[in-house]
């Protein structure tokens, strides 16, 4: 994914939050913090003391209750949940030898690892190894008694010691890790040789000649662009991801011919294939035709506008754009990211199934690939015996899934298309992400091996489903057969077979995996706390993580340490251990996207990169060329339903610049968009499409638009603003309530 206009790609000022966002203040135990504590929390919040970070925090009752249950915090004041009273020690501990006023267990021979302290926990009536600081905290709070100290126990802040509050006694699975020395970890291994081989499919950046009139630009961007020279003009297939990258390719193409652009064809709706269109239009005829499948615009809007925050963030991870030069697979040709702009232009001409045409003497047949929701197409050039199959072979495997996220498409639809073209004996195969393949035998070898591997994975997944296997079992079982396993063209997808299996499983039969126990799954936070508690707390869990790493079980180590981070998101040791596992797994995996995602996640865990939340938000340029009716269809997914309780209203919207009217119906906490006017509309607004798109993009406030008369209206202005604000982040001047 490319950054939008006005955003510096390397400016990441806000780290994605891993903590609860409901706190009103947090402070350590200074004089100033005590004064803040005495001032109390805002209405509806509870004051707690976090055991892991030694700080006071105001948070919601639900969060306070959850943290107390997990042993992460102590409720101090304004509590709406009742803490459990601690029975007298003599009532809780039995069969122990007396030691002055406290009792310790008879068996205190447990061995702790170096640097840890053995304690007796009153709540569990057991001995437990923990860090000195945790042991000191438990003692001061009356939760435990130290049996044997291996190191000097640091003093606990006297402010904590002075709190005479009753503590909830639950299994403690938090251990402070502040200022701890993290043992050294193994260095990041080198990249696997098979993944390095993939580098040769794309780099160095170059214009590849297929024949006397077809050229392919490879390596200038994450996708390719194709130029076909006709008698009076050129045809461009896909326009790359941004204006800037497309401009470079246009200049390279024009070294071959200066004929004008007559037609642009989109083979997919992915932003990496359609984002640089304006650069090509600058060298086009007055009315350049843009051809695509009927679903192209809808797909683009869904992926890049409706799901922009999800796909934007996911693509940051999978693109590798945040990795340092040394971690780039194409480090020799790596160019640091700069300002870039996406310039998608909707198609002017579309088709549903097949489309035969002749453009400036170039005969071609276009066809739809995939299910009814797919926007993918192929191109067959009969005079050139050339097949342009686009994303239908994603790099070197059918486009069944991507880590960036996509809808499920039955991979057998791609197999059917390949079967149509194998008998035609294509002389060249042009793909969207790698160099073109030349020669009839080479093309046949790739088409046959790819379609057979795809059918094999699909068939065996269905077989596993019918035999009652669960998804994890099937994904681990299926491997390519010996005749395909070592095929050089299939090196890349071998590592992705488990992911393809899961996509096929869920796409075919849905999420239920045949075990009734998982119809009522516990949430991930609860599961994590119980798993960590089952291992004996965070310290013991992290010890098990290290043992897994020592034994080379990096997959298990990565999963187990993740449970720790769900319990204690700021645990430094856990973060660094997970980063280490991701670096090893990322260098081993036979997937470029997965490698880049894992190495980027490692950098984030190590606090070496920070994300700017604004980088995934819409701006006006994103919406500028999108028809207003398509933009309006996104609004229901942005409705803040919690603020729409008991809101029942009808609003008419008119856009004079395009002479179109729409009705927005608010009821039952949903927003319904209808074409045309509704006679029952109580609220009416008139504004041009540019104004509304600017409001939706957050670049113009609703109040400002009304005050500047960019919006004219009928009906109660407060209610009108409230209705518009239900789908906006803008809160300036928006009333607190809807007047019924």
mmCIF file with all atom_site columns, C-alpha atoms in Angstrom, residues 465-584:
data_model
loop_
_atom_site.group_PDB
_atom_site.id
_atom_site.type_symbol
_atom_site.label_atom_id
_atom_site.label_alt_id
_atom_site.label_comp_id
_atom_site.label_asym_id
_atom_site.label_entity_id
_atom_site.label_seq_id
_atom_site.pdbx_PDB_ins_code
_atom_site.Cartn_x
_atom_site.Cartn_y
_atom_site.Cartn_z
_atom_site.occupancy
_atom_site.B_iso_or_equiv
_atom_site.pdbx_formal_charge
_atom_site.auth_seq_id
_atom_site.auth_comp_id
_atom_site.auth_asym_id
_atom_site.auth_atom_id
_atom_site.pdbx_PDB_model_num
ATOM 1   C CA . UNK A 1 465 ? -13.527 -32.037 5.564  1.00 0.00 ? 465 UNK A CA 1
ATOM 2   C CA . UNK A 1 466 ? -15.567 -35.089 4.581  1.00 0.00 ? 466 UNK A CA 1
ATOM 3   C CA . UNK A 1 467 ? -13.366 -37.318 6.749  1.00 0.00 ? 467 UNK A CA 1
ATOM 4   C CA . UNK A 1 468 ? -14.124 -35.211 9.808  1.00 0.00 ? 468 UNK A CA 1
ATOM 5   C CA . UNK A 1 469 ? -10.787 -33.471 10.291 1.00 0.00 ? 469 UNK A CA 1
ATOM 6   C CA . UNK A 1 470 ? -10.684 -30.023 11.852 1.00 0.00 ? 470 UNK A CA 1
ATOM 7   C CA . UNK A 1 471 ? -9.083  -27.098 10.128 1.00 0.00 ? 471 UNK A CA 1
ATOM 8   C CA . UNK A 1 472 ? -5.800  -27.176 12.057 1.00 0.00 ? 472 UNK A CA 1
ATOM 9   C CA . UNK A 1 473 ? -5.427  -30.873 11.323 1.00 0.00 ? 473 UNK A CA 1
ATOM 10  C CA . UNK A 1 474 ? -6.084  -30.510 7.606  1.00 0.00 ? 474 UNK A CA 1
ATOM 11  C CA . UNK A 1 475 ? -3.806  -27.504 7.205  1.00 0.00 ? 475 UNK A CA 1
ATOM 12  C CA . UNK A 1 476 ? -0.945  -29.422 8.830  1.00 0.00 ? 476 UNK A CA 1
ATOM 13  C CA . UNK A 1 477 ? -1.549  -32.622 6.833  1.00 0.00 ? 477 UNK A CA 1
ATOM 14  C CA . UNK A 1 478 ? -1.630  -31.401 3.249  1.00 0.00 ? 478 UNK A CA 1
ATOM 15  C CA . UNK A 1 479 ? 1.700   -31.254 1.415  1.00 0.00 ? 479 UNK A CA 1
ATOM 16  C CA . UNK A 1 480 ? 2.348   -31.147 -2.307 1.00 0.00 ? 480 UNK A CA 1
ATOM 17  C CA . UNK A 1 481 ? 2.916   -34.567 -3.924 1.00 0.00 ? 481 UNK A CA 1
ATOM 18  C CA . UNK A 1 482 ? 6.495   -35.557 -4.859 1.00 0.00 ? 482 UNK A CA 1
ATOM 19  C CA . UNK A 1 483 ? 5.999   -34.713 -8.538 1.00 0.00 ? 483 UNK A CA 1
ATOM 20  C CA . UNK A 1 484 ? 5.189   -31.085 -7.655 1.00 0.00 ? 484 UNK A CA 1
ATOM 21  C CA . UNK A 1 485 ? 6.983   -30.509 -4.362 1.00 0.00 ? 485 UNK A CA 1
ATOM 22  C CA . UNK A 1 486 ? 10.326  -29.496 -5.867 1.00 0.00 ? 486 UNK A CA 1
ATOM 23  C CA . UNK A 1 487 ? 9.025   -27.636 -8.914 1.00 0.00 ? 487 UNK A CA 1
ATOM 24  C CA . UNK A 1 488 ? 10.872  -24.268 -8.923 1.00 0.00 ? 488 UNK A CA 1
ATOM 25  C CA . UNK A 1 489 ? 7.725   -22.371 -9.845 1.00 0.00 ? 489 UNK A CA 1
ATOM 26  C CA . UNK A 1 490 ? 5.944   -23.749 -6.773 1.00 0.00 ? 490 UNK A CA 1
ATOM 27  C CA . UNK A 1 491 ? 8.620   -22.903 -4.197 1.00 0.00 ? 491 UNK A CA 1
ATOM 28  C CA . UNK A 1 492 ? 6.696   -19.820 -3.098 1.00 0.00 ? 492 UNK A CA 1
ATOM 29  C CA . UNK A 1 493 ? 3.279   -21.418 -2.477 1.00 0.00 ? 493 UNK A CA 1
ATOM 30  C CA . UNK A 1 494 ? 4.657   -24.396 -0.536 1.00 0.00 ? 494 UNK A CA 1
ATOM 31  C CA . UNK A 1 495 ? 4.903   -22.292 2.603  1.00 0.00 ? 495 UNK A CA 1
ATOM 32  C CA . UNK A 1 496 ? 1.402   -20.903 2.073  1.00 0.00 ? 496 UNK A CA 1
ATOM 33  C CA . UNK A 1 497 ? -0.460  -24.185 1.680  1.00 0.00 ? 497 UNK A CA 1
ATOM 34  C CA . UNK A 1 498 ? -1.787  -24.140 5.290  1.00 0.00 ? 498 UNK A CA 1
ATOM 35  C CA . UNK A 1 499 ? -3.243  -20.676 4.694  1.00 0.00 ? 499 UNK A CA 1
ATOM 36  C CA . UNK A 1 500 ? -4.822  -21.731 1.387  1.00 0.00 ? 500 UNK A CA 1
ATOM 37  C CA . UNK A 1 501 ? -6.333  -24.747 3.133  1.00 0.00 ? 501 UNK A CA 1
ATOM 38  C CA . UNK A 1 502 ? -7.884  -22.531 5.826  1.00 0.00 ? 502 UNK A CA 1
ATOM 39  C CA . UNK A 1 503 ? -9.276  -20.153 3.194  1.00 0.00 ? 503 UNK A CA 1
ATOM 40  C CA . UNK A 1 504 ? -10.843 -23.076 1.327  1.00 0.00 ? 504 UNK A CA 1
ATOM 41  C CA . UNK A 1 505 ? -12.224 -24.604 4.551  1.00 0.00 ? 505 UNK A CA 1
ATOM 42  C CA . UNK A 1 506 ? -13.895 -21.419 5.801  1.00 0.00 ? 506 UNK A CA 1
ATOM 43  C CA . UNK A 1 507 ? -15.023 -20.424 2.312  1.00 0.00 ? 507 UNK A CA 1
ATOM 44  C CA . UNK A 1 508 ? -16.616 -23.815 1.718  1.00 0.00 ? 508 UNK A CA 1
ATOM 45  C CA . UNK A 1 509 ? -18.237 -24.833 5.020  1.00 0.00 ? 509 UNK A CA 1
ATOM 46  C CA . UNK A 1 510 ? -17.938 -21.784 7.294  1.00 0.00 ? 510 UNK A CA 1
ATOM 47  C CA . UNK A 1 511 ? -16.381 -21.283 10.728 1.00 0.00 ? 511 UNK A CA 1
ATOM 48  C CA . UNK A 1 512 ? -17.778 -24.242 12.716 1.00 0.00 ? 512 UNK A CA 1
ATOM 49  C CA . UNK A 1 513 ? -15.098 -26.923 13.041 1.00 0.00 ? 513 UNK A CA 1
ATOM 50  C CA . UNK A 1 514 ? -17.081 -29.977 14.223 1.00 0.00 ? 514 UNK A CA 1
ATOM 51  C CA . UNK A 1 515 ? -16.239 -29.702 17.940 1.00 0.00 ? 515 UNK A CA 1
ATOM 52  C CA . UNK A 1 516 ? -19.290 -28.590 19.923 1.00 0.00 ? 516 UNK A CA 1
ATOM 53  C CA . UNK A 1 517 ? -17.071 -27.239 22.722 1.00 0.00 ? 517 UNK A CA 1
ATOM 54  C CA . UNK A 1 518 ? -16.096 -24.344 20.501 1.00 0.00 ? 518 UNK A CA 1
ATOM 55  C CA . UNK A 1 519 ? -19.658 -23.218 19.976 1.00 0.00 ? 519 UNK A CA 1
ATOM 56  C CA . UNK A 1 520 ? -19.246 -21.400 23.297 1.00 0.00 ? 520 UNK A CA 1
ATOM 57  C CA . UNK A 1 521 ? -15.655 -20.242 23.221 1.00 0.00 ? 521 UNK A CA 1
ATOM 58  C CA . UNK A 1 522 ? -14.229 -18.040 25.945 1.00 0.00 ? 522 UNK A CA 1
ATOM 59  C CA . UNK A 1 523 ? -12.779 -14.740 24.824 1.00 0.00 ? 523 UNK A CA 1
ATOM 60  C CA . UNK A 1 524 ? -9.070  -14.514 24.079 1.00 0.00 ? 524 UNK A CA 1
ATOM 61  C CA . UNK A 1 525 ? -8.283  -12.427 27.148 1.00 0.00 ? 525 UNK A CA 1
ATOM 62  C CA . UNK A 1 526 ? -9.856  -14.980 29.487 1.00 0.00 ? 526 UNK A CA 1
ATOM 63  C CA . UNK A 1 527 ? -8.230  -17.885 27.672 1.00 0.00 ? 527 UNK A CA 1
ATOM 64  C CA . UNK A 1 528 ? -4.839  -16.175 27.924 1.00 0.00 ? 528 UNK A CA 1
ATOM 65  C CA . UNK A 1 529 ? -5.153  -15.539 31.650 1.00 0.00 ? 529 UNK A CA 1
ATOM 66  C CA . UNK A 1 530 ? -6.152  -19.137 32.329 1.00 0.00 ? 530 UNK A CA 1
ATOM 67  C CA . UNK A 1 531 ? -3.338  -20.557 30.198 1.00 0.00 ? 531 UNK A CA 1
ATOM 68  C CA . UNK A 1 532 ? -0.753  -18.346 31.890 1.00 0.00 ? 532 UNK A CA 1
ATOM 69  C CA . UNK A 1 533 ? -2.172  -19.187 35.309 1.00 0.00 ? 533 UNK A CA 1
ATOM 70  C CA . UNK A 1 534 ? -2.051  -22.869 34.399 1.00 0.00 ? 534 UNK A CA 1
ATOM 71  C CA . UNK A 1 535 ? 1.673   -22.596 33.708 1.00 0.00 ? 535 UNK A CA 1
ATOM 72  C CA . UNK A 1 536 ? 2.130   -21.102 37.177 1.00 0.00 ? 536 UNK A CA 1
ATOM 73  C CA . UNK A 1 537 ? 2.147   -17.408 36.346 1.00 0.00 ? 537 UNK A CA 1
ATOM 74  C CA . UNK A 1 538 ? 3.994   -15.159 33.950 1.00 0.00 ? 538 UNK A CA 1
ATOM 75  C CA . UNK A 1 539 ? 7.491   -16.029 35.139 1.00 0.00 ? 539 UNK A CA 1
ATOM 76  C CA . UNK A 1 540 ? 6.973   -19.762 34.673 1.00 0.00 ? 540 UNK A CA 1
ATOM 77  C CA . UNK A 1 541 ? 5.261   -19.197 31.326 1.00 0.00 ? 541 UNK A CA 1
ATOM 78  C CA . UNK A 1 542 ? 8.190   -17.138 30.065 1.00 0.00 ? 542 UNK A CA 1
ATOM 79  C CA . UNK A 1 543 ? 10.557  -19.853 31.254 1.00 0.00 ? 543 UNK A CA 1
ATOM 80  C CA . UNK A 1 544 ? 8.580   -22.315 29.123 1.00 0.00 ? 544 UNK A CA 1
ATOM 81  C CA . UNK A 1 545 ? 8.812   -19.886 26.184 1.00 0.00 ? 545 UNK A CA 1
ATOM 82  C CA . UNK A 1 546 ? 12.587  -19.842 26.536 1.00 0.00 ? 546 UNK A CA 1
ATOM 83  C CA . UNK A 1 547 ? 12.679  -23.634 26.693 1.00 0.00 ? 547 UNK A CA 1
ATOM 84  C CA . UNK A 1 548 ? 10.651  -23.791 23.480 1.00 0.00 ? 548 UNK A CA 1
ATOM 85  C CA . UNK A 1 549 ? 13.065  -21.402 21.788 1.00 0.00 ? 549 UNK A CA 1
ATOM 86  C CA . UNK A 1 550 ? 16.009  -23.465 23.038 1.00 0.00 ? 550 UNK A CA 1
ATOM 87  C CA . UNK A 1 551 ? 14.397  -26.569 21.504 1.00 0.00 ? 551 UNK A CA 1
ATOM 88  C CA . UNK A 1 552 ? 13.741  -24.806 18.202 1.00 0.00 ? 552 UNK A CA 1
ATOM 89  C CA . UNK A 1 553 ? 9.959   -24.773 18.726 1.00 0.00 ? 553 UNK A CA 1
ATOM 90  C CA . UNK A 1 554 ? 9.562   -21.198 17.545 1.00 0.00 ? 554 UNK A CA 1
ATOM 91  C CA . UNK A 1 555 ? 5.945   -21.599 16.454 1.00 0.00 ? 555 UNK A CA 1
ATOM 92  C CA . UNK A 1 556 ? 4.897   -22.727 19.936 1.00 0.00 ? 556 UNK A CA 1
ATOM 93  C CA . UNK A 1 557 ? 7.099   -20.130 21.610 1.00 0.00 ? 557 UNK A CA 1
ATOM 94  C CA . UNK A 1 558 ? 5.472   -17.379 19.540 1.00 0.00 ? 558 UNK A CA 1
ATOM 95  C CA . UNK A 1 559 ? 1.960   -18.544 20.446 1.00 0.00 ? 559 UNK A CA 1
ATOM 96  C CA . UNK A 1 560 ? 2.678   -19.051 24.141 1.00 0.00 ? 560 UNK A CA 1
ATOM 97  C CA . UNK A 1 561 ? 4.355   -15.683 24.661 1.00 0.00 ? 561 UNK A CA 1
ATOM 98  C CA . UNK A 1 562 ? 1.379   -14.041 22.941 1.00 0.00 ? 562 UNK A CA 1
ATOM 99  C CA . UNK A 1 563 ? -0.859  -15.266 25.772 1.00 0.00 ? 563 UNK A CA 1
ATOM 100 C CA . UNK A 1 564 ? 1.471   -13.515 28.213 1.00 0.00 ? 564 UNK A CA 1
ATOM 101 C CA . UNK A 1 565 ? 1.160   -10.265 26.283 1.00 0.00 ? 565 UNK A CA 1
ATOM 102 C CA . UNK A 1 566 ? -2.639  -10.445 26.384 1.00 0.00 ? 566 UNK A CA 1
ATOM 103 C CA . UNK A 1 567 ? -2.366  -10.634 30.173 1.00 0.00 ? 567 UNK A CA 1
ATOM 104 C CA . UNK A 1 568 ? 0.446   -8.087  30.572 1.00 0.00 ? 568 UNK A CA 1
ATOM 105 C CA . UNK A 1 569 ? 0.753   -6.025  27.348 1.00 0.00 ? 569 UNK A CA 1
ATOM 106 C CA . UNK A 1 570 ? 3.753   -4.032  28.570 1.00 0.00 ? 570 UNK A CA 1
ATOM 107 C CA . UNK A 1 571 ? 5.877   -6.970  29.708 1.00 0.00 ? 571 UNK A CA 1
ATOM 108 C CA . UNK A 1 572 ? 9.289   -6.149  28.244 1.00 0.00 ? 572 UNK A CA 1
ATOM 109 C CA . UNK A 1 573 ? 10.709  -9.655  28.385 1.00 0.00 ? 573 UNK A CA 1
ATOM 110 C CA . UNK A 1 574 ? 7.644   -11.065 26.638 1.00 0.00 ? 574 UNK A CA 1
ATOM 111 C CA . UNK A 1 575 ? 7.837   -8.426  23.918 1.00 0.00 ? 575 UNK A CA 1
ATOM 112 C CA . UNK A 1 576 ? 11.485  -9.168  23.171 1.00 0.00 ? 576 UNK A CA 1
ATOM 113 C CA . UNK A 1 577 ? 10.950  -12.909 23.237 1.00 0.00 ? 577 UNK A CA 1
ATOM 114 C CA . UNK A 1 578 ? 8.083   -12.639 20.784 1.00 0.00 ? 578 UNK A CA 1
ATOM 115 C CA . UNK A 1 579 ? 10.110  -10.325 18.550 1.00 0.00 ? 579 UNK A CA 1
ATOM 116 C CA . UNK A 1 580 ? 12.885  -12.921 18.514 1.00 0.00 ? 580 UNK A CA 1
ATOM 117 C CA . UNK A 1 581 ? 10.523  -15.732 17.509 1.00 0.00 ? 581 UNK A CA 1
ATOM 118 C CA . UNK A 1 582 ? 8.991   -13.619 14.752 1.00 0.00 ? 582 UNK A CA 1
ATOM 119 C CA . UNK A 1 583 ? 12.404  -12.771 13.337 1.00 0.00 ? 583 UNK A CA 1
ATOM 120 C CA . UNK A 1 584 ? 13.347  -16.439 13.126 1.00 0.00 ? 584 UNK A CA 1
#
